[in-house]
XYZ file of C-alpha atoms in Angstrom:
767
model
C 66.363 106.639 128.451
C 64.205 104.132 130.592
C 65.932 100.580 131.060
C 64.882 97.931 133.723
C 66.216 98.285 137.252
C 67.812 94.733 137.104
C 69.687 95.258 134.019
C 73.350 96.203 134.585
C 74.638 98.671 131.531
C 78.019 98.681 130.092
C 76.702 101.621 127.257
C 73.701 102.715 126.192
C 72.751 104.367 123.314
C 69.381 105.187 121.057
C 68.385 103.273 118.205
C 67.723 104.712 114.702
C 64.249 104.868 115.910
C 64.987 106.614 119.021
C 64.162 103.800 121.296
C 66.920 103.027 123.858
C 69.751 100.323 123.154
C 71.460 98.431 126.200
C 74.726 97.267 126.023
C 74.522 95.057 128.993
C 77.725 94.362 131.368
C 77.878 90.849 131.867
C 77.668 90.785 128.086
C 80.338 93.327 127.404
C 82.792 91.720 129.889
C 82.517 88.250 128.224
C 82.838 89.439 125.018
C 85.823 91.623 125.877
C 87.392 88.597 127.717
C 86.914 86.546 124.613
C 88.408 88.894 122.387
C 91.291 89.681 124.719
C 92.242 85.964 124.883
C 92.001 85.775 120.910
C 94.474 88.532 121.002
C 96.735 87.209 123.494
C 96.612 83.689 121.786
C 99.664 84.466 119.484
C 101.944 84.946 122.214
C 100.542 82.505 124.898
C 98.702 85.291 127.282
C 95.414 84.220 126.790
C 94.438 83.182 130.250
C 95.633 86.234 131.534
C 93.869 88.664 129.214
C 90.541 86.620 129.518
C 90.477 87.373 133.547
C 91.584 90.877 132.724
C 88.824 91.277 130.450
C 86.125 89.620 132.595
C 87.063 91.930 135.725
C 88.217 95.124 133.447
C 84.569 96.882 134.059
C 83.851 95.212 137.317
C 83.269 98.771 138.925
C 80.515 99.501 136.389
C 78.435 97.273 138.809
C 78.158 100.005 141.375
C 75.109 102.015 141.789
C 76.577 105.191 141.158
C 77.619 104.089 137.938
C 74.515 102.782 136.646
C 72.749 106.121 137.872
C 75.292 108.235 135.958
C 74.904 106.007 132.702
C 70.935 106.019 132.441
C 71.392 109.926 133.052
C 73.588 110.350 129.846
C 72.508 111.496 126.632
C 74.142 108.904 124.856
C 75.039 106.831 127.495
C 78.791 106.542 125.992
C 80.878 107.785 128.526
C 84.677 106.487 127.475
C 87.263 109.268 127.764
C 85.044 111.256 130.576
C 86.359 112.077 133.948
C 83.509 111.117 136.204
C 82.916 112.084 139.884
C 84.450 109.653 142.505
C 81.442 107.938 142.862
C 81.369 106.800 139.509
C 84.797 105.672 138.445
C 84.924 102.019 137.702
C 88.555 100.751 136.799
C 89.969 100.094 140.404
C 87.509 97.469 141.445
C 88.366 94.999 138.866
C 92.207 95.628 140.126
C 91.293 95.075 143.518
C 89.098 92.054 143.285
C 92.300 90.251 141.475
C 94.507 91.277 144.315
C 91.554 90.079 147.017
C 90.762 86.673 144.830
C 94.136 85.499 143.469
C 96.017 86.047 146.973
C 93.139 84.276 149.177
C 93.835 81.143 146.594
C 97.100 81.122 145.678
C 99.014 82.828 148.034
C 102.282 84.526 147.017
C 102.021 83.827 143.634
C 98.796 84.721 143.127
C 99.356 88.056 144.778
C 102.043 88.289 141.812
C 99.537 87.366 139.198
C 97.278 90.017 140.829
C 100.170 92.692 140.549
C 99.732 92.100 136.813
C 96.312 92.194 136.373
C 96.023 95.258 138.561
C 98.163 97.106 135.977
C 95.919 95.816 133.048
C 92.721 96.592 134.567
C 93.260 99.870 136.500
C 94.922 101.525 133.237
C 92.646 100.244 130.545
C 91.337 103.819 130.244
C 94.374 106.073 131.535
C 96.932 104.135 130.518
C 99.725 102.078 132.458
C 100.841 103.554 135.791
C 103.956 104.039 137.635
C 103.858 101.827 140.624
C 105.296 104.031 142.947
C 103.509 107.297 143.092
C 100.817 106.005 140.911
C 99.065 102.577 140.873
C 100.081 101.801 144.424
C 98.379 104.608 145.956
C 95.521 104.668 143.804
C 94.510 101.131 145.052
C 95.104 101.689 148.516
C 93.103 105.122 148.269
C 89.919 105.338 150.089
C 87.885 105.972 146.677
C 89.452 102.832 145.209
C 88.166 100.770 148.078
C 84.491 102.355 147.922
C 84.643 101.779 144.456
C 85.137 98.090 145.201
C 83.047 97.526 147.928
C 80.126 99.348 145.865
C 80.368 97.113 143.151
C 81.256 93.615 144.209
C 78.247 92.749 145.794
C 75.926 93.437 142.703
C 78.365 91.456 140.254
C 77.522 88.509 138.397
C 78.651 85.872 140.526
C 80.194 83.818 137.380
C 81.947 86.962 136.670
C 83.629 87.349 139.568
C 84.464 83.507 140.422
C 87.995 81.880 138.625
C 89.667 78.511 139.138
C 92.678 79.542 137.063
C 95.937 79.380 139.152
C 98.092 81.809 137.141
C 101.770 81.673 137.574
C 104.251 84.260 136.360
C 107.326 82.165 136.800
C 107.196 80.667 133.339
C 104.580 83.085 132.103
C 106.763 86.043 130.877
C 108.529 85.445 127.305
C 112.132 85.328 127.560
C 112.193 85.552 131.665
C 110.940 88.240 134.214
C 114.548 89.333 134.873
C 115.774 89.623 131.381
C 115.928 93.354 130.314
C 112.887 94.611 129.079
C 110.880 91.071 129.014
C 108.406 92.007 131.832
C 107.229 95.392 130.460
C 106.906 94.270 127.076
C 104.665 91.446 127.944
C 102.506 93.716 130.278
C 102.276 96.078 127.340
C 101.397 93.270 125.015
C 98.811 91.886 127.456
C 97.223 95.377 127.842
C 97.271 96.176 123.679
C 95.137 92.662 123.734
C 92.838 93.755 126.561
C 92.308 97.326 125.261
C 92.020 96.466 121.329
C 89.375 94.062 122.621
C 87.623 96.632 124.778
C 87.486 99.644 121.945
C 86.182 96.940 119.178
C 83.521 95.576 121.758
C 82.148 98.799 122.675
C 82.981 100.335 118.924
C 80.406 97.054 117.815
C 77.893 98.133 120.086
C 77.881 101.948 119.282
C 78.719 102.135 115.830
C 78.450 99.029 113.893
C 79.318 100.735 110.468
C 82.719 101.081 111.553
C 83.173 97.643 112.318
C 81.951 96.192 109.331
C 84.421 98.810 107.668
C 87.304 97.355 109.474
C 89.476 94.576 108.054
C 88.713 94.800 104.414
C 91.926 94.035 102.785
C 93.174 91.090 100.642
C 95.302 88.485 102.256
C 98.916 88.082 101.890
C 99.371 85.672 99.372
C 96.891 87.894 96.842
C 99.487 90.807 97.411
C 102.135 88.456 96.541
C 100.528 87.542 93.138
C 100.088 91.499 92.542
C 103.738 92.110 93.389
C 105.041 89.163 91.118
C 102.755 90.760 88.313
C 104.182 94.263 88.848
C 108.058 93.118 89.205
C 107.820 90.944 86.083
C 107.224 94.475 84.130
C 111.158 95.559 85.053
C 113.485 94.748 82.276
C 117.201 94.451 83.573
C 118.450 96.576 80.730
C 121.415 98.288 82.077
C 124.365 97.102 84.477
C 122.747 98.707 87.460
C 119.306 97.116 86.670
C 120.665 93.559 86.204
C 122.182 93.867 89.678
C 118.810 95.286 91.298
C 117.414 91.839 89.401
C 120.099 89.647 91.161
C 119.618 91.554 94.457
C 115.942 90.928 94.181
C 116.485 87.081 93.183
C 118.792 86.534 96.609
C 116.270 88.261 98.670
C 113.639 85.904 97.488
C 115.608 82.781 97.353
C 116.530 83.299 101.133
C 112.632 83.879 102.278
C 111.970 80.527 102.862
C 114.520 80.294 105.683
C 113.598 80.138 109.430
C 112.144 83.214 110.897
C 114.544 85.560 112.727
C 116.887 88.483 112.671
C 118.038 89.308 108.874
C 120.204 91.980 107.405
C 119.981 93.500 103.762
C 123.091 95.331 103.324
C 122.704 96.802 99.994
C 124.406 100.125 98.468
C 122.191 102.858 98.074
C 120.669 102.744 94.673
C 120.500 99.033 94.678
C 116.902 98.731 94.682
C 116.538 97.194 98.720
C 112.778 98.864 99.104
C 111.125 96.763 96.780
C 113.873 93.738 97.273
C 112.837 93.769 101.066
C 109.131 93.977 100.305
C 109.695 90.772 98.015
C 111.308 88.974 100.935
C 108.939 90.039 103.366
C 105.897 88.803 101.222
C 107.595 85.244 100.338
C 108.721 85.233 103.959
C 104.920 85.988 105.337
C 103.486 83.697 103.134
C 105.858 80.741 103.675
C 105.607 80.811 107.717
C 102.074 81.948 108.189
C 103.025 85.650 109.471
C 100.095 87.875 109.993
C 101.049 91.101 108.542
C 104.497 93.250 107.437
C 105.454 96.252 109.147
C 107.581 98.631 107.280
C 109.475 101.309 109.698
C 111.136 104.457 107.917
C 113.093 106.948 110.316
C 111.720 110.107 108.057
C 108.129 111.274 107.355
C 110.160 113.039 104.671
C 110.502 109.738 102.612
C 107.731 107.426 104.012
C 105.083 108.927 101.256
C 107.592 107.996 98.560
C 107.910 104.539 99.839
C 104.022 104.212 100.395
C 103.426 105.419 96.921
C 105.891 102.843 95.630
C 104.021 99.925 97.529
C 100.660 101.631 96.367
C 101.782 101.076 92.763
C 102.518 97.881 93.313
C 99.328 96.688 94.233
C 97.329 98.823 92.101
C 96.370 96.032 90.171
C 94.221 94.782 93.201
C 91.779 97.626 92.812
C 91.813 98.844 96.525
C 94.342 100.574 98.685
C 96.429 97.531 100.415
C 98.698 99.950 102.048
C 98.085 101.536 105.433
C 100.319 104.476 105.975
C 100.519 105.640 109.685
C 102.341 108.707 110.537
C 102.210 112.181 111.647
C 101.768 113.483 108.381
C 99.741 110.899 106.452
C 96.674 113.218 105.301
C 93.606 111.483 106.342
C 91.103 113.163 104.090
C 88.195 110.797 103.653
C 88.770 111.593 99.980
C 92.499 110.398 100.183
C 92.173 107.261 101.761
C 89.716 104.309 102.523
C 87.201 103.636 105.704
C 89.237 100.395 106.241
C 92.844 101.971 106.403
C 91.543 105.117 108.456
C 90.456 102.493 111.088
C 93.504 100.124 110.677
C 95.551 103.424 112.052
C 94.171 102.679 115.224
C 95.216 98.804 115.381
C 97.244 98.057 112.815
C 94.690 95.483 111.490
C 96.307 95.244 107.995
C 98.384 93.295 106.182
C 100.951 96.004 105.253
C 101.558 99.192 107.598
C 104.037 101.660 106.682
C 105.072 103.745 109.559
C 108.092 105.747 111.027
C 110.458 104.705 113.857
C 108.794 107.334 115.913
C 105.359 105.724 115.966
C 106.987 102.073 116.128
C 109.603 102.524 119.065
C 107.551 105.085 120.847
C 104.482 102.672 120.979
C 106.657 99.832 122.107
C 107.575 102.009 125.107
C 104.254 103.897 125.228
C 101.625 104.049 128.472
C 98.545 105.526 126.656
C 96.075 103.172 125.643
C 95.793 104.606 122.038
C 99.443 103.865 121.633
C 99.991 100.656 123.244
C 96.592 98.817 121.413
C 98.556 98.204 118.206
C 101.395 96.296 120.040
C 99.761 92.417 119.970
C 99.365 92.923 116.152
C 103.284 93.185 115.794
C 103.245 89.396 117.219
C 104.184 87.024 114.397
C 104.895 90.079 111.582
C 107.676 90.760 109.615
C 109.105 94.000 110.567
C 111.417 95.834 107.993
C 113.861 98.620 109.881
C 114.368 100.732 106.655
C 117.749 102.655 107.010
C 118.698 100.771 110.048
C 121.776 103.229 110.897
C 119.606 105.662 111.880
C 118.274 104.362 115.313
C 118.931 106.914 117.782
C 122.488 105.995 119.839
C 120.619 107.554 122.892
C 117.597 105.053 123.041
C 119.757 102.188 121.249
C 119.739 99.601 124.189
C 116.518 99.675 125.182
C 115.568 99.315 121.377
C 117.875 96.274 120.879
C 116.512 94.944 123.794
C 113.168 94.786 122.646
C 114.201 93.676 119.154
C 115.576 90.541 120.373
C 112.362 89.784 122.679
C 110.218 90.108 119.630
C 112.405 88.262 117.628
C 112.943 85.184 120.061
C 109.510 85.189 122.101
C 106.992 86.979 119.885
C 107.501 85.237 116.210
C 109.036 88.588 114.686
C 110.872 88.367 111.884
C 113.124 91.663 111.757
C 115.520 92.916 108.762
C 117.814 95.607 109.151
C 117.765 97.219 105.529
C 120.660 99.836 104.668
C 123.532 100.616 102.960
C 125.299 101.407 105.963
C 124.722 98.394 108.253
C 125.146 99.528 111.715
C 127.545 97.293 114.016
C 124.659 95.927 116.534
C 125.982 92.808 117.754
C 127.160 92.521 121.189
C 129.940 94.213 122.430
C 131.937 93.918 125.760
C 134.433 96.932 126.635
C 136.777 97.411 129.689
C 134.000 99.730 131.078
C 130.955 97.159 131.675
C 128.862 100.571 131.505
C 129.886 100.907 127.768
C 128.622 97.626 127.109
C 126.010 96.381 124.185
C 123.646 94.107 124.668
C 123.394 93.446 120.729
C 121.454 91.392 118.061
C 123.261 88.360 117.167
C 122.968 85.371 114.908
C 121.632 87.646 112.166
C 121.632 86.176 108.458
C 122.789 88.293 105.667
C 120.304 88.418 102.609
C 123.205 88.828 100.328
C 125.678 85.920 99.365
C 128.614 88.356 98.906
C 128.153 91.967 99.823
C 131.692 92.982 99.461
C 131.280 91.915 95.457
C 127.896 93.573 95.609
C 129.392 97.021 96.562
C 132.456 96.818 94.267
C 129.955 96.397 91.272
C 127.877 99.103 92.587
C 130.590 101.480 93.006
C 129.621 104.547 91.499
C 131.738 107.241 93.006
C 134.671 108.304 94.111
C 135.035 109.952 97.410
C 137.674 112.758 97.830
C 138.399 113.320 101.619
C 140.022 116.716 102.943
C 143.699 116.808 103.075
C 143.637 118.353 106.738
C 140.456 117.385 108.840
C 140.950 120.231 111.149
C 141.094 122.931 108.589
C 137.787 124.116 107.704
C 136.679 126.052 104.469
C 134.798 129.365 104.798
C 131.353 129.338 103.494
C 132.352 132.258 100.898
C 135.120 129.732 99.600
C 132.936 126.637 99.420
C 130.289 128.732 97.507
C 133.064 129.897 94.679
C 133.630 126.102 94.552
C 130.180 125.056 94.312
C 129.676 127.435 91.425
C 132.069 126.082 89.307
C 129.970 122.981 88.965
C 126.873 123.251 86.617
C 124.855 120.493 88.599
C 125.846 119.918 92.240
C 124.619 119.138 95.727
C 125.733 120.579 98.989
C 124.788 118.736 102.234
C 125.395 120.503 105.500
C 124.940 119.936 109.324
C 122.898 122.959 110.298
C 119.845 124.651 109.038
C 122.050 127.835 109.775
C 124.668 126.470 107.740
C 122.110 125.880 104.824
C 121.115 129.367 104.812
C 124.368 131.331 105.091
C 125.787 128.928 101.998
C 122.533 129.468 100.249
C 122.828 133.154 100.687
C 126.015 133.235 99.077
C 125.234 131.153 96.039
C 124.350 132.221 92.432
C 120.594 133.448 92.087
C 118.289 130.346 91.048
C 120.487 128.264 93.730
C 117.759 125.787 95.642
C 117.457 125.319 99.347
C 116.248 122.505 101.617
C 115.907 122.254 105.504
C 113.404 121.171 108.260
C 112.532 124.929 108.559
C 110.545 124.327 105.146
C 107.063 122.810 105.937
C 106.736 119.301 104.354
C 104.629 120.321 101.692
C 107.528 122.932 100.720
C 110.221 120.415 100.900
C 107.985 117.750 98.402
C 107.615 120.696 96.024
C 111.454 121.639 95.761
C 112.386 117.603 95.722
C 109.907 117.130 92.977
C 110.999 120.216 91.040
C 114.709 118.723 91.456
C 113.726 115.500 90.049
C 112.355 117.177 87.086
C 115.148 119.192 86.700
C 117.617 116.227 86.746
C 115.340 114.246 84.242
C 115.542 117.337 82.002
C 119.337 117.458 82.196
C 120.030 113.925 81.542
C 117.487 114.114 78.130
C 119.390 117.696 76.996
C 115.912 119.440 77.803
C 117.309 122.318 80.108
C 120.763 122.380 80.808
C 120.542 125.575 83.028
C 122.800 125.170 86.473
C 121.177 122.765 88.912
C 122.857 123.822 92.090
C 120.998 122.749 95.668
C 122.347 123.409 99.246
C 120.334 121.133 101.816
C 120.645 119.720 105.338
C 120.710 115.765 105.855
C 117.018 115.450 105.117
C 117.944 114.125 101.536
C 120.267 111.564 102.772
C 117.787 108.736 103.462
C 115.516 107.375 100.626
C 115.345 110.793 98.358
C 115.989 109.584 94.940
C 118.137 112.719 93.642
C 121.068 111.797 91.097
C 123.551 114.351 91.044
C 127.293 114.347 89.067
C 128.676 116.093 92.204
C 127.877 116.220 95.763
C 129.739 117.909 98.773
C 129.129 116.686 102.354
C 130.265 118.639 105.155
C 132.265 116.177 107.964
C 129.600 114.018 109.475
C 129.460 110.496 110.478
C 130.545 108.196 108.143
C 127.121 106.736 107.506
C 126.161 110.319 106.650
C 128.761 110.572 104.037
C 127.829 107.138 102.713
C 124.177 108.447 102.536
C 125.295 111.596 100.734
C 127.181 109.692 98.189
C 123.985 107.591 97.422
C 122.834 110.760 96.145
C 125.656 110.896 93.555
C 125.838 109.126 90.040
C 122.681 106.839 91.782
C 121.700 105.134 88.408
C 125.174 104.693 86.947
C 124.967 106.277 83.921
C 127.949 108.723 83.955
C 131.214 107.661 81.613
C 133.121 108.421 84.789
C 132.376 107.882 88.488
C 130.611 110.478 90.402
C 132.494 112.916 92.435
C 132.005 113.342 96.048
C 133.627 115.822 98.493
C 134.067 115.623 101.929
C 134.972 119.256 103.656
C 135.139 120.728 107.156
C 132.513 123.030 107.580
C 133.370 126.345 109.278
C 132.521 126.699 113.164
C 131.852 124.145 115.517
C 129.804 120.874 114.791
C 126.769 120.526 116.992
C 127.345 118.705 120.312
C 125.834 115.208 120.642
C 125.702 112.797 118.257
C 126.712 115.102 115.053
C 129.824 116.043 116.893
C 130.546 112.252 118.367
C 129.771 110.923 114.676
C 132.031 113.373 113.310
C 134.804 112.422 115.623
C 134.232 108.701 114.900
C 134.556 109.351 111.233
C 137.872 111.415 111.738
C 139.361 108.442 113.653
C 138.731 105.954 111.294
C 139.494 107.571 108.107
C 142.809 109.292 109.731
C 145.699 108.638 107.043
C 145.335 107.829 103.336
C 142.095 105.537 102.814
C 141.761 104.316 99.277
C 138.185 103.656 99.542
C 136.231 105.470 102.655
C 132.982 103.477 102.011
C 134.763 100.264 102.343
C 132.217 98.090 104.601
C 134.983 97.339 106.899
C 135.347 100.879 107.749
C 131.908 101.265 108.262
C 131.647 98.695 110.958
C 134.863 99.918 112.825
C 132.956 103.257 112.651
C 130.122 102.451 114.149
C 131.821 100.332 116.911
C 133.290 103.536 117.872
C 130.359 105.606 117.435
C 128.504 103.499 120.007
C 131.337 103.296 122.089
C 131.412 107.051 122.459
C 127.653 107.472 123.060
C 125.416 106.667 126.054
C 123.250 104.173 124.669
C 120.428 104.476 127.480
C 120.994 108.121 128.100
C 117.398 108.637 129.804
C 117.713 105.065 131.902
C 114.819 103.678 130.220
C 116.179 99.782 131.188
C 116.329 100.694 134.669
C 112.654 102.346 134.865
C 111.245 99.229 133.348
C 112.972 96.517 135.409
C 110.930 95.118 138.229
C 112.825 94.915 141.447
C 110.935 93.346 144.094
C 110.773 94.097 147.604
C 109.019 92.858 150.081
C 105.921 95.306 150.213
C 106.254 95.786 146.157
C 106.272 92.803 144.191
C 106.581 93.998 140.971
C 107.191 97.898 140.813
C 107.646 98.903 137.201
C 107.594 102.752 136.260
C 105.744 102.511 133.053
C 104.440 106.083 132.882
C 107.931 107.650 133.495
C 109.583 105.363 130.884
C 107.102 106.168 128.272
C 107.254 110.006 129.245
C 111.257 109.856 128.725
C 111.246 107.595 125.388
C 110.723 110.436 122.978
C 112.404 110.076 119.929
C 111.610 113.626 119.155
C 111.716 116.020 121.857
C 108.646 116.974 123.286
C 109.881 120.285 123.825
C 108.812 121.044 120.108
C 106.139 123.484 119.389
C 104.135 122.821 115.736
C 103.817 126.213 113.853
C 101.163 126.146 110.732
C 102.837 128.398 108.042
C 101.468 130.116 105.208
C 102.847 128.421 102.544
C 101.060 128.983 99.272
C 102.969 126.629 96.808
C 105.527 126.982 94.200
C 103.465 129.592 91.834
C 102.321 131.404 95.247
C 98.651 130.787 94.441
C 97.833 127.946 96.518
C 95.152 128.488 99.151
C 94.829 124.986 100.673
C 96.680 125.842 103.868
C 94.224 129.070 104.360
C 91.098 126.722 103.686
C 92.337 124.114 106.248
C 92.965 126.774 108.797
C 89.159 128.131 107.896
C 87.741 124.787 108.480
C 89.807 124.199 111.694
C 88.347 127.689 113.283
C 84.509 126.748 112.000
C 84.788 123.012 112.725
C 87.116 122.587 115.431
C 89.795 119.788 115.337
C 89.241 116.799 113.495
C 91.102 114.047 112.859
C 91.976 114.311 109.287
C 92.162 118.116 109.344
C 94.921 118.123 112.028
C 96.859 115.495 110.195
C 96.463 117.371 106.823
C 97.957 120.487 108.530
C 100.877 118.591 109.277
C 101.934 118.947 105.830
C 102.398 122.615 106.467
C 103.965 122.584 109.959
C 107.386 123.428 111.142
C 108.588 122.427 114.540
C 110.250 125.231 116.539
C 111.438 124.983 120.331
C 108.692 126.124 122.348
C 110.554 128.874 124.090
C 111.307 130.178 120.369
C 107.535 129.810 119.802
C 106.300 131.816 122.632
C 108.822 134.685 121.815
C 107.377 134.730 118.298
C 103.839 134.746 119.740
C 104.724 137.298 122.248
C 106.021 139.656 119.397
C 102.945 139.050 117.028
C 104.801 137.071 114.651
C 102.734 133.938 115.648
C 98.943 133.685 116.866
C 97.427 130.494 118.919
C 94.856 128.469 116.674
C 94.098 126.255 119.614
C 96.373 125.109 122.854
C 99.597 124.130 121.610
C 99.059 124.908 117.437
C 100.947 128.394 116.289
C 99.802 129.445 113.332
C 101.920 132.012 111.251
C 100.696 135.681 111.834
C 103.146 138.090 109.886
C 103.338 137.462 106.287
C 107.066 138.020 105.997
C 107.833 135.418 108.656
C 107.922 132.410 105.780
C 110.411 132.858 102.672
C 109.354 131.166 99.890
C 112.845 129.812 99.083
C 114.300 129.409 102.808
C 110.921 128.358 104.948
C 110.279 129.514 108.419
C 112.404 132.609 109.324
C 112.584 131.868 113.040
C 115.575 134.323 114.267
C 114.868 137.649 115.538
C 115.562 139.559 112.313
C 112.447 140.175 110.110
C 112.483 139.524 106.577
C 112.415 142.073 103.982
C 109.759 142.889 101.612
C 111.551 141.794 98.676
C 111.920 138.087 100.364
C 108.053 137.836 98.824
C 109.182 138.679 95.237
C 109.977 135.298 93.560
């Protein structure tokens, strides 16, 4: 491509006619500065991001970079790793340090440190100060980059009259736990999203036009009202659900802040919380609603419910963002697919993993969406599932979002966790909690009494286990029963002892397999209610059915675990309240040791709270006492995230923060897990979709929609276990990091992946 020598390029590309197109550097810097400032204006960070935008690509003025971009075939170098004379993200950081320090002294140096984090990380991500950014900026390569770039730069770009002062800039104050790190990430998000979008507008105008084609929240509320008007309150349970909805909507005009929605399982809290969110958002000018759910196993169910609500609008209003959302172009719109990148949509349904790992992330792709949280309504469904080992940093960031970023948070659950501030004799056990919450229900106690549909039977002795054969014999006495155990091994062993035709659910089954089995169970339960199929229905499952899976059994058995798990299990019993007598929930002590960690801690806290004769084990006062004891026994910042993100100024290091290390440690799902694509072929054994997906992967390589489609057929194993199966020839490598089942006997059509050392018998393939 031939460009005039006096033009400085940010990007270059060929037009449809084949002629070269130039994205001039000064224009790009000004556009990114304006876009970043607009993004950050929602939380008062516009001056900071405006400067960061002006200087983020200052290094592109260096001659080596300009020669390089002219030599590129398409001119688009984002994501590549050029040689040292072509790098470009350190010059702006060094310019900030030189300019602001000279103009404003120590406070200018502090401000420049903030800009250095943003500018130097706008491609590679936020870095640790020690062992990362500090050394990089002091390096000979970085100094040479700046020396090469600034003489050629537009003087209007280099100058600034802004005296940025960090003292009052950090929402919540620089010393408040988590405040500085969250502010930096918000600024970073505003910058990198503006950079992505301006680059995209030049490189691919079609993508830009496809973004943001969603109806406003006010129009979505109208569709919601029309949908809910079709529901008849023709049973006692439905009458209660209608009252729950009425109470939620009545309180939606109240001030933004922290709310709890404490509703027994089966009370319709999903649609009720959506109604509150829509009314509250429209009333207070909120920009979007974000619905976060702990498990991918139920997120699609929730998203499908929401799509049905808004079907009358004639377009998909729901952006479903999680690892198993199938991004086949035929399954979603261009707008929703693009909105997953930066959450620029009115309603986003996502997972706790996606939400909270993004809030503590360092990578640009993860951080890019964070500024969209500002001015939102955030619904945390099944709030009791917040992981205890990360609870303190999570609560710190939620508190900051509520107080300083105009976010309304709703903690939505049947078993409300005790998240208010607590002080213990040992200060290390203290909890900085969420205080001043408003409950959306007028009288939760009366609501729980009205929706009481089960009797819970506790074991006579919490120390004496029942062996699996005896439990199987007891379960067999019931024609329709669900048994929930704590481990995948326990589920397999109990299922092995059950009568033929019993069903099994665990995470060793891929998502597609689990969904097929759950759909089959729901159909069988419905047929039983109508008298069409009275064959025995017995299911053995791990706890994956406890959050949001709408099963309704007359009898449920639950292995001893946390009291919240027992309450969730009870929600799968007599859910619709149509039995003539209360459903029966039996708690039993399983054989063997309960796995160490939160399972064991929860079981111990449950034993302690339920010790003695308890008339109603699911009483709300007991739930609160249980969580207090459970949290007191746990390390609420096990990975020391709070300390890593705490700026500790010294004489030489003004704002040292370990962004990268904190992000690496904040993993809700351990990163030592290996994804294994299994050859699940549907309930009839004839579905060849996974085979076609693997063939496409082999022929075309990894594509975003394809990798996410394969997630439905993926089971996670510990890395060491996957490597052993690979060495045995039971697995193969489809690509680095992605394993594929190579032995047909490795996946059981009932039990899922056979991950231990014992091979399956051929009889396991007969079904």
